[in-house]
Coordinates of C-alpha atoms in Angstrom, one line a residue:
X1000 CA 0.1 0.0 0.0
X1001 CA 1.3 3.3 -0.9
X1002 CA 0.3 6.6 0.5
X1003 CA 1.5 9.9 -0.9
X1004 CA 1.0 13.0 1.0
X1005 CA 1.5 16.3 -0.5
X1006 CA 0.6 18.1 2.6
X1007 CA 3.9 18.8 4.1
X1008 CA 5.3 19.5 0.6
X1009 CA 2.8 22.2 0.0
X1010 CA 3.1 23.7 3.3
X1011 CA 6.6 24.6 2.6
X1012 CA 6.0 26.2 -0.8
X1013 CA 4.1 29.4 0.1
X1014 CA 5.3 31.2 -3.0
X1015 CA 4.2 28.4 -5.3
X1016 CA 2.3 29.5 -8.0
X1017 CA 1.7 26.4 -9.9
X1018 CA 2.1 22.7 -9.3
X1019 CA 1.7 20.0 -12.0
X1020 CA 2.1 16.5 -11.1
X1021 CA 2.2 13.6 -13.7
X1022 CA 2.8 10.2 -12.5
X1023 CA 5.4 11.0 -9.9
X1024 CA 7.2 14.1 -11.4
X1025 CA 6.6 17.4 -10.6
X1026 CA 7.6 20.5 -12.6
X1027 CA 7.2 24.1 -11.5
X1028 CA 6.4 26.7 -12.6
X1029 CA 4.1 25.5 -14.9
X1030 CA 2.1 28.6 -15.8
X1031 CA 1.6 31.6 -14.0
X1032 CA -1.8 32.3 -11.9
X1033 CA -1.9 35.7 -10.3
X1034 CA -3.0 36.0 -6.9
X1035 CA -3.4 32.2 -6.2
X1036 CA -2.1 28.7 -6.7
X1037 CA -2.8 26.1 -9.5
X1038 CA -2.6 22.6 -8.8
X1039 CA -3.2 19.9 -11.5
X1040 CA -2.6 16.2 -10.7
X1041 CA -2.5 14.0 -13.7
X1042 CA -2.2 10.1 -14.0
X1043 CA -0.8 9.6 -10.5
X1044 CA -2.3 6.2 -10.4
X1045 CA -1.1 5.2 -7.0
X1046 CA -2.0 8.5 -5.2
X1047 CA -4.8 7.9 -2.4
X1048 CA -4.7 11.3 -0.5
X1049 CA -3.9 14.6 -1.9
X1050 CA -4.1 15.7 1.8
X1051 CA -4.0 13.7 4.8
X1052 CA -4.6 16.7 7.5
X1053 CA -5.9 20.0 6.8
X1054 CA -3.7 22.5 5.8
X1055 CA -4.2 26.5 5.1
X1056 CA -2.4 26.2 1.8
X1057 CA -5.8 25.4 0.4
X1058 CA -7.2 28.8 1.0
X1059 CA -4.6 29.8 -1.9
X1060 CA -5.8 27.5 -4.4
X1061 CA -7.5 29.2 -7.3
X1062 CA -7.5 26.2 -9.7
X1063 CA -7.5 22.4 -8.8
X1064 CA -7.7 19.6 -11.3
X1065 CA -7.4 16.3 -10.7
X1066 CA -7.4 13.5 -13.6
X1067 CA -6.7 9.9 -14.2
X1068 CA -5.9 9.1 -10.4
X1069 CA -7.5 5.7 -10.2
X1070 CA -6.6 5.0 -6.5
X1071 CA -7.8 8.4 -5.1
X1072 CA -10.1 7.8 -1.9
X1073 CA -10.9 11.5 -1.1
X1074 CA -9.4 15.0 -2.1
X1075 CA -9.0 16.7 1.1
X1076 CA -9.9 16.2 4.9
X1077 CA -13.4 16.7 5.2
X1078 CA -13.2 20.5 6.9
X1079 CA -10.8 22.0 4.4
X1080 CA -11.4 25.3 3.1
X1081 CA -11.5 26.3 -0.5
X1082 CA -12.3 30.0 -0.1
X1083 CA -10.3 31.1 -3.0
X1084 CA -11.1 28.3 -5.5
X1085 CA -12.7 29.3 -9.1
X1086 CA -12.3 26.2 -11.1
X1087 CA -12.8 22.7 -10.1
X1088 CA -12.2 19.6 -12.6
X1089 CA -12.3 15.9 -11.3
X1090 CA -12.1 13.1 -13.9
X1091 CA -11.3 9.8 -14.2
X1092 CA -10.7 9.1 -10.5
X1093 CA -12.5 5.9 -10.4
X1094 CA -12.0 5.0 -6.5
X1095 CA -13.6 8.2 -5.5
X1096 CA -17.1 8.1 -4.3
X1097 CA -17.6 11.5 -2.9
X1098 CA -16.3 14.7 -4.1
X1099 CA -17.2 17.2 -1.3
X1100 CA -18.2 17.1 2.2
X1101 CA -20.9 20.0 3.0
X1102 CA -18.4 21.8 5.3
X1103 CA -16.3 22.0 2.1
X1104 CA -19.1 22.9 0.0
X1105 CA -19.9 25.8 2.2
X1106 CA -16.6 27.3 1.7
X1107 CA -16.6 27.3 -2.1
X1108 CA -17.8 31.0 -2.2
X1109 CA -16.1 31.9 -5.4
X1110 CA -16.3 28.6 -7.0
X1111 CA -17.5 29.5 -10.9
X1112 CA -16.8 26.2 -12.8
X1113 CA -17.1 22.6 -11.8
X1114 CA -16.6 19.6 -14.0
X1115 CA -17.0 16.0 -12.6
X1116 CA -16.5 13.5 -15.4
X1117 CA -16.0 9.6 -15.8
X1118 CA -15.6 8.6 -12.2
X1119 CA -17.0 5.4 -12.1
X1120 CA -18.1 4.9 -8.1
X1121 CA -19.1 8.7 -7.4
X1122 CA -22.5 8.6 -6.2
X1123 CA -23.1 12.2 -4.9
X1124 CA -21.1 15.2 -5.3
X1125 CA -21.7 16.7 -1.8
X1126 CA -22.2 14.1 1.0
X1127 CA -25.5 13.9 2.3
X1128 CA -25.0 12.2 5.6
X1129 CA -22.7 14.4 7.4
X1130 CA -23.0 16.9 10.1
X1131 CA -24.8 19.9 8.3
X1132 CA -28.2 20.2 9.9
X1133 CA -31.4 19.7 7.9
X1134 CA -32.5 23.3 7.9
X1135 CA -28.9 24.6 6.7
X1136 CA -28.2 26.2 3.4
X1137 CA -25.3 25.9 1.0
X1138 CA -24.7 28.5 -1.3
X1139 CA -22.8 28.4 -4.2
X1140 CA -22.9 32.2 -4.8
X1141 CA -20.8 32.5 -8.0
X1142 CA -21.0 28.9 -9.7
X1143 CA -22.0 29.8 -13.3
X1144 CA -21.3 26.4 -15.2
X1145 CA -21.6 22.9 -13.6
X1146 CA -20.9 19.7 -15.8
X1147 CA -21.8 16.2 -14.6
X1148 CA -20.8 13.7 -17.3
X1149 CA -20.5 10.0 -17.6
X1150 CA -20.9 9.1 -14.2
X1151 CA -22.7 5.7 -14.1
X1152 CA -23.5 5.4 -10.2
X1153 CA -24.4 9.2 -9.4
X1154 CA -28.0 9.4 -7.9
X1155 CA -27.9 13.1 -7.0
X1156 CA -25.9 16.0 -6.5
X1157 CA -26.6 15.6 -2.8
X1158 CA -28.9 12.9 -0.9
X1159 CA -29.3 15.0 2.2
X1160 CA -31.9 17.1 3.3
X1161 CA -29.9 20.5 3.3
X1162 CA -31.2 23.2 0.9
X1163 CA -28.8 24.4 -2.1
X1164 CA -28.8 27.9 -3.7
X1165 CA -27.3 28.6 -6.9
X1166 CA -27.9 32.2 -7.7
X1167 CA -25.5 32.7 -10.6
X1168 CA -25.8 29.2 -12.3
X1169 CA -26.7 29.6 -15.9
X1170 CA -25.4 26.4 -17.5
X1171 CA -25.8 22.7 -16.2
X1172 CA -25.0 19.6 -18.3
X1173 CA -26.1 16.4 -17.1
X1174 CA -24.9 13.6 -19.6
X1175 CA -24.9 9.8 -19.3
X1176 CA -25.7 9.8 -15.5
X1177 CA -28.1 6.8 -15.7
X1178 CA -28.9 6.6 -12.0
X1179 CA -29.3 10.3 -11.2
X1180 CA -32.9 10.5 -10.1
X1181 CA -33.2 13.8 -8.7
X1182 CA -30.5 16.8 -8.5
X1183 CA -31.0 17.2 -4.5
X1184 CA -33.4 16.2 -1.7
X1185 CA -33.7 19.6 0.2
X1186 CA -35.0 22.9 -1.1
X1187 CA -33.4 23.8 -4.3
X1188 CA -32.9 27.5 -5.9
X1189 CA -32.0 28.1 -9.6
X1190 CA -33.2 31.3 -10.6
X1191 CA -31.1 31.8 -13.8
X1192 CA -31.4 28.2 -14.7
X1193 CA -33.9 27.6 -17.6
X1194 CA -32.7 24.3 -19.1
X1195 CA -30.4 21.2 -18.5
X1196 CA -28.2 20.1 -21.5
X1197 CA -27.5 16.7 -22.6
X1198 CA -25.6 15.5 -25.7
X1199 CA -24.3 18.7 -26.5
X1200 CA -25.9 22.4 -26.6
X1201 CA -28.2 21.2 -29.2
X1202 CA -30.0 18.9 -26.9
X1203 CA -31.9 20.3 -23.8
X1204 CA -34.8 19.8 -21.6
X1205 CA -36.8 21.7 -19.0
X1206 CA -39.7 21.0 -17.1
X1207 CA -41.1 23.1 -14.2
X1208 CA -37.9 23.0 -12.1
X1209 CA -34.6 21.4 -11.9
X1210 CA -35.5 18.3 -9.9
X1211 CA -38.6 17.6 -12.2
X1212 CA -36.4 18.0 -15.3
X1213 CA -33.7 15.6 -13.9
X1214 CA -36.4 13.2 -13.0
X1215 CA -37.4 13.3 -16.7
X1216 CA -34.1 13.5 -18.4
X1217 CA -32.8 10.2 -16.7
X1218 CA -36.1 8.1 -17.4
X1219 CA -35.3 7.5 -21.1
X1220 CA -34.8 4.0 -20.6
X1221 CA -38.5 3.9 -18.8
X1222 CA -39.9 6.1 -21.4
X1223 CA -38.8 4.0 -24.2
X1224 CA -40.2 0.8 -22.4
X1225 CA -43.5 3.0 -22.4
X1226 CA -43.5 3.7 -25.9
X1227 CA -43.4 0.1 -26.9
X1228 CA -45.7 -1.1 -24.2
X1229 CA -49.2 -2.4 -25.1
X1230 CA -50.5 0.0 -22.5
X1231 CA -52.3 2.8 -24.1
X1232 CA -51.5 5.1 -21.0
X1233 CA -48.0 4.3 -20.8
X1234 CA -47.7 4.9 -24.6
X1235 CA -49.4 8.3 -24.1
X1236 CA -47.2 9.2 -21.4
X1237 CA -44.2 8.2 -23.0
X1238 CA -45.0 10.0 -26.2
X1239 CA -45.9 13.3 -24.6
X1240 CA -42.6 13.0 -22.5
X1241 CA -40.5 13.0 -25.6
X1242 CA -42.5 15.7 -27.3
X1243 CA -42.0 18.0 -24.4
X1244 CA -38.6 17.4 -23.3
X1245 CA -36.0 16.6 -26.2
X1246 CA -36.0 20.0 -28.1
X1247 CA -34.8 18.9 -30.6
X1248 CA -34.1 15.0 -30.1
X1249 CA -31.1 13.7 -30.1
X1250 CA -29.2 11.0 -32.5
X1251 CA -29.4 8.5 -29.4
X1252 CA -33.4 9.1 -29.3
X1253 CA -33.6 8.5 -33.0
X1254 CA -31.5 5.3 -33.1
X1255 CA -33.8 3.9 -30.1
X1256 CA -36.5 3.3 -32.9
X1257 CA -39.1 5.5 -31.4
X1258 CA -39.7 7.1 -34.7
X1259 CA -41.4 3.9 -36.1
X1260 CA -43.4 3.6 -33.0
X1261 CA -44.6 7.1 -33.5
X1262 CA -45.5 6.6 -37.1
X1263 CA -47.5 3.5 -36.0
X1264 CA -49.3 5.6 -33.4
X1265 CA -50.5 8.2 -36.1
X1266 CA -52.7 5.1 -37.3
X1267 CA -54.6 4.8 -33.7
X1268 CA -57.9 6.3 -35.0
X1269 CA -59.3 4.6 -31.6
X1270 CA -56.9 7.0 -29.6
X1271 CA -56.9 10.4 -31.1
X1272 CA -55.0 11.9 -28.2
X1273 CA -52.4 9.5 -28.8
X1274 CA -52.2 10.4 -32.6
X1275 CA -52.0 13.9 -31.5
X1276 CA -49.0 13.5 -29.3
X1277 CA -47.4 11.4 -32.0
X1278 CA -47.7 14.0 -34.6
X1279 CA -46.5 16.6 -32.4
X1280 CA -43.4 14.2 -31.4
X1281 CA -42.6 13.7 -35.2
X1282 CA -43.1 17.4 -35.7
X1283 CA -40.3 18.0 -33.5
X1284 CA -38.0 15.5 -34.8
X1285 CA -38.8 16.9 -38.2
X1286 CA -37.4 20.0 -37.3
X1287 CA -33.8 19.1 -37.8
X1288 CA -34.1 15.3 -39.0
X1289 CA -37.0 15.6 -41.8
X1290 CA -35.5 12.4 -43.7
X1291 CA -36.0 10.3 -40.6
X1292 CA -39.6 11.1 -40.8
X1293 CA -40.1 10.7 -44.3
X1294 CA -38.2 7.4 -44.5
X1295 CA -40.4 6.3 -41.4
X1296 CA -43.3 6.5 -43.9
X1297 CA -45.0 9.3 -42.0
X1298 CA -46.1 11.6 -44.9
X1299 CA -49.0 9.5 -46.5
X1300 CA -50.2 9.1 -43.0
X1301 CA -50.2 12.7 -42.0
X1302 CA -51.9 13.1 -45.4
X1303 CA -54.6 10.8 -44.3
X1304 CA -55.2 12.4 -41.0
X1305 CA -56.2 15.6 -42.8
X1306 CA -59.5 13.7 -42.9
X1307 CA -59.4 13.0 -39.0
X1308 CA -62.5 14.1 -37.0
X1309 CA -60.3 15.7 -34.5
X1310 CA -59.8 19.3 -35.1
X1311 CA -56.4 19.0 -33.2
X1312 CA -55.2 16.2 -35.0
X1313 CA -56.1 17.7 -38.2
X1314 CA -54.5 21.0 -37.7
X1315 CA -51.2 18.9 -36.4
X1316 CA -51.0 17.1 -39.7
X1317 CA -51.2 20.5 -41.5
X1318 CA -48.3 21.7 -39.5
X1319 CA -46.2 18.7 -39.8
X1320 CA -46.8 18.3 -43.9
X1321 CA -45.6 22.2 -43.9
X1322 CA -42.7 21.6 -42.1
X1323 CA -41.7 18.7 -44.2
X1324 CA -42.3 20.6 -47.5
X1325 CA -40.3 23.7 -46.3
X1326 CA -37.4 21.3 -46.0
X1327 CA -36.5 21.4 -49.7
X1328 CA -37.9 20.9 -52.9
X1329 CA -37.5 17.3 -53.2
X1330 CA -39.4 16.9 -49.8
X1331 CA -42.3 19.7 -51.0
X1332 CA -42.7 17.3 -54.1
X1333 CA -42.9 14.3 -52.2
X1334 CA -45.6 15.7 -50.3
X1335 CA -47.4 17.0 -53.1
X1336 CA -47.3 13.4 -54.9
X1337 CA -49.1 12.1 -51.9
X1338 CA -52.0 14.0 -52.7
X1339 CA -51.8 16.5 -50.2
X1340 CA -53.2 19.6 -51.6
X1341 CA -56.8 18.9 -51.9
X1342 CA -57.3 17.9 -48.4
X1343 CA -55.3 20.7 -47.3
X1344 CA -57.6 22.9 -49.1
X1345 CA -60.5 21.5 -47.5
X1346 CA -59.3 22.9 -44.1
X1347 CA -59.7 26.3 -45.3
X1348 CA -63.6 26.7 -44.8
X1349 CA -65.7 28.8 -42.8
X1350 CA -66.0 26.7 -40.1
X1351 CA -62.3 26.4 -39.3
X1352 CA -60.6 27.9 -36.4
X1353 CA -58.4 31.0 -36.9
X1354 CA -55.3 29.0 -35.9
X1355 CA -56.2 26.2 -38.5
X1356 CA -56.8 29.0 -41.1
X1357 CA -53.4 30.5 -40.4
X1358 CA -51.4 27.1 -40.2
X1359 CA -53.4 25.6 -43.4
X1360 CA -52.6 28.8 -45.3
X1361 CA -49.0 28.7 -44.1
X1362 CA -48.6 25.1 -45.5
X1363 CA -50.3 26.2 -48.5
X1364 CA -47.8 28.9 -49.0
X1365 CA -45.0 26.2 -48.7
X1366 CA -46.4 23.8 -51.0
X1367 CA -46.1 26.8 -53.6
X1368 CA -42.6 28.1 -52.7
X1369 CA -39.0 26.7 -53.7
X1370 CA -36.6 26.7 -56.6
X1371 CA -37.5 24.7 -58.9
X1372 CA -41.0 25.4 -58.7
X1373 CA -43.5 22.9 -57.9
X1374 CA -45.2 21.4 -61.2
X1375 CA -47.8 23.8 -61.7
X1376 CA -50.7 21.5 -62.5
X1377 CA -50.3 20.0 -59.0
X1378 CA -50.5 23.4 -57.2
X1379 CA -53.0 25.3 -59.6
X1380 CA -56.0 24.0 -57.9
X1381 CA -55.1 26.1 -54.9
X1382 CA -55.7 29.5 -57.1
X1383 CA -59.8 29.7 -56.1
X1384 CA -58.8 29.2 -52.3
X1385 CA -56.1 31.9 -52.5
X1386 CA -58.7 34.2 -54.2
X1387 CA -60.8 33.8 -50.9
X1388 CA -58.0 34.0 -48.7
X1389 CA -56.4 37.4 -50.0
X1390 CA -59.9 38.9 -48.6
X1391 CA -59.2 37.7 -45.1
X1392 CA -59.2 40.4 -42.4
X1393 CA -56.3 38.1 -40.5
X1394 CA -52.9 39.6 -41.1
X1395 CA -50.8 36.2 -41.2
X1396 CA -53.4 34.6 -43.5
X1397 CA -53.1 37.6 -45.9
X1398 CA -49.4 37.3 -45.6
X1399 CA -49.2 33.7 -46.3
X1400 CA -51.7 33.7 -49.2
X1401 CA -50.0 36.8 -50.8
X1402 CA -46.7 34.8 -50.4
X1403 CA -48.2 31.7 -52.3
X1404 CA -49.7 34.0 -55.0
X1405 CA -46.3 35.6 -55.7
X1406 CA -44.7 32.2 -56.0
X1407 CA -47.4 30.9 -58.4
X1408 CA -47.1 34.0 -60.6
X1409 CA -43.2 33.9 -60.8
X1410 CA -42.7 32.0 -64.0
X1411 CA -44.0 31.9 -67.5
X1412 CA -47.0 33.8 -68.8
X1413 CA -49.2 30.7 -68.6
X1414 CA -49.0 31.0 -64.7
X1415 CA -49.4 34.5 -64.7
X1416 CA -52.6 34.4 -66.9
X1417 CA -54.0 31.8 -64.5
X1418 CA -53.3 33.9 -61.5
X1419 CA -54.8 36.8 -63.3
X1420 CA -58.3 34.7 -64.4
X1421 CA -58.4 33.8 -60.8
X1422 CA -59.4 37.4 -60.2
X1423 CA -57.0 38.2 -57.3
X1424 CA -55.4 41.1 -59.0
X1425 CA -57.8 43.9 -58.1
X1426 CA -57.7 42.9 -54.3
X1427 CA -53.6 42.6 -54.6
X1428 CA -53.8 46.1 -55.8
X1429 CA -55.7 47.1 -52.7
X1430 CA -53.6 45.4 -50.3
X1431 CA -50.6 47.4 -51.3
X1432 CA -52.2 50.0 -49.2
X1433 CA -53.2 47.4 -46.5
X1434 CA -52.0 48.5 -43.0
X1435 CA -50.3 45.4 -42.3
X1436 CA -46.9 45.4 -40.1
X1437 CA -44.6 47.3 -42.6
X1438 CA -42.8 46.1 -44.5
X1439 CA -44.0 42.4 -44.4
X1440 CA -47.5 43.2 -45.4
X1441 CA -46.5 45.3 -48.3
X1442 CA -43.9 43.1 -50.1
X1443 CA -45.9 40.0 -50.9
X1444 CA -48.6 41.7 -52.8
X1445 CA -45.9 44.0 -54.3
X1446 CA -43.8 40.8 -55.7
X1447 CA -47.1 39.6 -57.2
X1448 CA -48.0 42.6 -58.8
X1449 CA -44.4 43.1 -60.2
X1450 CA -44.9 39.6 -62.1
X1451 CA -48.5 40.4 -63.2
X1452 CA -47.6 44.1 -64.6
X1453 CA -44.2 43.0 -66.2
X1454 CA -45.6 44.0 -69.4
X1455 CA -45.2 40.7 -71.3
X1456 CA -47.3 40.7 -74.7
X1457 CA -51.1 39.8 -74.1
X1458 CA -51.0 40.5 -70.3
X1459 CA -50.5 44.3 -70.7
X1460 CA -54.0 44.0 -72.2
X1461 CA -55.5 43.9 -68.5
X1462 CA -55.1 47.5 -68.7
X1463 CA -57.5 48.3 -65.7
X1464 CA -55.1 46.0 -63.5
X1465 CA -52.2 47.4 -64.6
X1466 CA -53.2 51.1 -64.2
X1467 CA -54.4 50.5 -60.6
X1468 CA -51.5 48.9 -59.6
X1469 CA -49.3 51.6 -61.1
X1470 CA -51.7 54.2 -59.4
X1471 CA -51.3 52.3 -56.0
X1472 CA -47.6 52.1 -56.3
X1473 CA -47.3 55.6 -56.8
X1474 CA -49.3 56.4 -53.7
X1475 CA -46.4 54.5 -52.0
X1476 CA -43.6 55.9 -53.6
X1477 CA -45.1 59.2 -52.5
X1478 CA -44.2 58.5 -49.1
X1479 CA -40.7 58.3 -47.2
X1480 CA -37.7 56.7 -48.3
X1481 CA -38.1 53.4 -46.5
X1482 CA -41.4 53.0 -48.5
X1483 CA -39.5 54.0 -51.7
X1484 CA -36.7 51.2 -50.8
X1485 CA -39.3 48.3 -50.3
X1486 CA -40.6 49.1 -53.8
X1487 CA -37.2 49.1 -55.0
X1488 CA -36.4 46.0 -53.3
X1489 CA -39.5 44.1 -54.6
X1490 CA -38.3 44.5 -58.0
X1491 CA -41.1 46.8 -59.1
X1492 CA -39.1 49.6 -60.8
X1493 CA -37.8 47.4 -63.9
X1494 CA -41.8 46.7 -64.7
X1495 CA -42.8 50.2 -64.1
X1496 CA -40.3 51.1 -66.7
X1497 CA -41.5 48.7 -69.1
X1498 CA -45.0 49.9 -68.6
X1499 CA -43.6 53.5 -69.0
X1500 CA -42.5 52.4 -72.6
X1501 CA -44.8 50.0 -73.7
X1502 CA -48.5 50.3 -72.1
X1503 CA -51.3 52.3 -73.3
X1504 CA -51.1 56.0 -72.5
X1505 CA -53.4 55.9 -69.1
X1506 CA -51.2 53.1 -67.5
X1507 CA -48.1 55.0 -68.8
X1508 CA -49.4 58.0 -67.0
X1509 CA -49.5 56.3 -63.6
X1510 CA -46.4 54.6 -64.1
X1511 CA -44.8 58.2 -64.7
X1512 CA -46.2 59.1 -61.6
X1513 CA -44.8 56.2 -59.8
X1514 CA -41.4 56.6 -61.0
X1515 CA -41.3 60.6 -60.6
X1516 CA -42.6 60.2 -57.0
X1517 CA -39.6 57.8 -56.2
X1518 CA -37.4 60.3 -57.7
X1519 CA -38.8 63.2 -56.1
X1520 CA -38.5 61.8 -52.6
X1521 CA -35.7 59.3 -52.8
X1522 CA -31.9 59.4 -51.9
X1523 CA -29.2 60.0 -54.2
X1524 CA -28.4 56.2 -54.3
X1525 CA -32.3 55.4 -55.0
X1526 CA -32.4 57.9 -57.8
X1527 CA -29.3 56.5 -59.3
X1528 CA -30.6 53.2 -59.1
X1529 CA -33.7 54.4 -61.0
X1530 CA -31.6 55.8 -63.9
X1531 CA -29.9 52.5 -64.1
X1532 CA -33.0 50.7 -64.6
X1533 CA -33.6 53.2 -67.5
X1534 CA -36.2 55.5 -66.6
X1535 CA -34.7 58.6 -68.6
X1536 CA -35.4 57.5 -72.1
X1537 CA -39.3 56.7 -71.5
X1538 CA -39.6 60.1 -69.2
X1539 CA -38.2 61.8 -72.2
X1540 CA -40.4 60.5 -74.6
X1541 CA -43.3 61.1 -72.8
X1542 CA -42.6 65.0 -73.3
X1543 CA -44.2 64.8 -76.6
X1544 CA -47.5 63.8 -75.3
X1545 CA -50.2 66.6 -75.5
X1546 CA -51.3 65.7 -71.7
X1547 CA -50.0 68.7 -69.8
X1548 CA -50.2 66.4 -66.8
X1549 CA -48.1 63.9 -67.8
X1550 CA -45.6 66.1 -69.3
X1551 CA -45.3 68.0 -65.9
X1552 CA -44.8 64.6 -64.0
X1553 CA -42.2 63.7 -66.4
X1554 CA -40.4 67.2 -66.4
X1555 CA -40.4 67.0 -62.5
X1556 CA -38.7 63.6 -62.6
X1557 CA -36.0 64.7 -65.0
X1558 CA -35.3 67.9 -63.1
X1559 CA -34.7 65.8 -60.0
X1560 CA -32.6 63.4 -61.9
X1561 CA -30.4 66.6 -63.3
X1562 CA -30.0 67.9 -59.6
X1563 CA -28.3 64.6 -58.5
X1564 CA -26.0 65.0 -61.5
X1565 CA -25.3 68.4 -60.5
X1566 CA -24.5 67.7 -57.0
X1567 CA -21.9 64.8 -57.7
X1568 CA -20.4 67.2 -60.3
X1569 CA -20.0 69.8 -57.5
X1570 CA -18.7 67.3 -55.0
X1571 CA -16.5 65.4 -57.3
X1572 CA -17.9 62.2 -56.7
X1573 CA -18.6 61.9 -60.7
X1574 CA -17.0 63.8 -63.4
X1575 CA -16.0 67.4 -62.2
X1576 CA -16.3 69.1 -65.7
X1577 CA -19.8 68.0 -66.8
X1578 CA -23.2 66.5 -65.5
X1579 CA -23.4 62.9 -66.5
X1580 CA -27.3 62.7 -66.3
X1581 CA -27.5 66.0 -68.6
X1582 CA -25.7 64.0 -71.2
X1583 CA -28.0 61.1 -70.6
X1584 CA -30.9 63.2 -71.2
X1585 CA -29.1 64.6 -74.4
X1586 CA -28.7 61.2 -75.8
X1587 CA -32.4 60.2 -74.9
X1588 CA -33.1 63.4 -77.6
X1589 CA -34.5 65.1 -74.4
X1590 CA -32.6 68.1 -74.7
X1591 CA -34.4 69.1 -77.7
X1592 CA -37.8 68.3 -76.4
X1593 CA -37.3 70.5 -73.7
X1594 CA -36.2 73.3 -75.8
X1595 CA -39.6 72.7 -77.7
X1596 CA -41.5 73.0 -74.6
X1597 CA -40.3 76.6 -74.1
X1598 CA -43.1 77.3 -76.5
X1599 CA -45.8 75.1 -74.8
X1600 CA -49.2 76.4 -74.2
X1601 CA -49.1 75.9 -70.5
X1602 CA -47.1 78.9 -68.7
X1603 CA -46.1 76.4 -65.9
X1604 CA -44.5 73.6 -68.5
X1605 CA -43.0 76.7 -70.3
X1606 CA -41.3 78.1 -67.0
X1607 CA -40.1 74.8 -65.7
X1608 CA -38.5 74.0 -69.3
X1609 CA -36.7 77.3 -69.4
X1610 CA -35.7 76.9 -65.9
X1611 CA -34.1 73.4 -66.5
X1612 CA -32.5 74.6 -69.6
X1613 CA -31.0 77.6 -67.9
X1614 CA -29.5 75.6 -64.9
X1615 CA -28.3 72.5 -66.5
X1616 CA -27.6 73.7 -70.2
X1617 CA -26.6 77.5 -69.7
X1618 CA -25.5 79.2 -73.0
X1619 CA -26.8 75.8 -74.9
X1620 CA -23.9 73.7 -73.9
X1621 CA -24.6 70.1 -73.1
X1622 CA -24.2 68.9 -69.5
X1623 CA -23.0 72.8 -68.9
X1624 CA -19.4 72.2 -68.7
X1625 CA -17.2 74.4 -66.4

């Protein structure tokens, strides 16, 4: 029997900062530790006691790490003080049963990090049967992180009845501690702790409080047994447990085979509550493991559940199918190939609960999203329902319906024509001014209008729709710069410029108003964007029209573009010797048209033309060089 005591040795080293022992060799200093001592003992296989008797030297310890000491019986004597210890790690000490006595624990007022790992015989961290009274409180005042990992025999943090307070504890990891049934028997306070981690940060659980959570976490074998039992009550309890606590479920849970069992529970028409909990559990699993749910054969069963007599089961099936369809275009097409669309549309009826309408419309939108697009024939039946949904008073329903329509209209002319024939366009135009939370309520209708008014051939024959769309967009661009940016971001400027060139007169007029408003209220960068989209040439062309209003609109827009060119010339951000935008106007034959307007019948137009020429083409020089 070998007993190696470090007490006398440490007592003599009052100035020591770090002691590292590997086997029986020591090297110091190992690393500088300010205001305290760092002791690390590694692979000292025959070490049974670090200290045989109490020593004041432990008050200087800041960091204590003990690893791979298989014969270690205890760390220190039972009344040792660690009043300055901030970091404690104990691992692979397979003969150690207790880490701390309650007296030692009470001295750990500065401990911030504790990790106990892979110690086969440890049954509790703080000894529960020592001298601390039942009503006494142990407070780990500064402990922020506690890790208990791979402790096969650990039953609790403390089996005694004393109370524990962890006012700073924010992270607790409990992993591979199969016998841990409770955290502690006495009163427990963890105000900052809101989850218990296992299998890494991605997998965590929380149920009511710490003790309840620990009880549930270590119940995996029992819950698995419940899932596979023939007792409906146990099946429901276990399925609910998986659904509530494993967010998201770990690979270990998936590999246990519960997915197949949950899919089987989906078919239990005699037990709607079990169907519901199984659907919820599978939805949680699908959040990060969609393929597991698909491979388990859940999709056709979820489709069948859309006809369940239970409202809750139908709604959860809607939710699950939407999550699966969102995962990828391949998964979306799989859901559609299982004929999910028609029974989904059946949920969108006047008797449906608001939550069902929202979830079903959201799922419908996901059926329509993605690149490459879904086969149009498979989603075209949704158009009549969407034509009704865009009249909803629910903001979420409106947003999802508009998103679906924008996806369906993003494509070839036959798709756009189908959307137009569904008679959704007038309502979409009105929705452009709908007071939804900005910009989410505005953007989806703008996307759809962008596709519809883009000026492709026969589609521009829908003059009433195009004109009203442009008029409404002009009201938006008459707003602030943020609203103008939303129109830009929605890609509407390009189609507006196309209409400015190719549409019939009244639509051109409204498009010109929308463009001019954006130029008048926009930033320099926004105006330069409009110029890059080609607005100068059609604005110049419209100066030939007899309608004084459209001429005035175009002159105003051109004047503001020229102002930006002048500002850039004066600040030197562009060519310092000429107004670049004045030259673009000249290239578009705008200079001659503006000169002709000096003789216009309207005094206002005449004066505006003269002013523009004097400022930007003084002495008739193009671009007014310096």
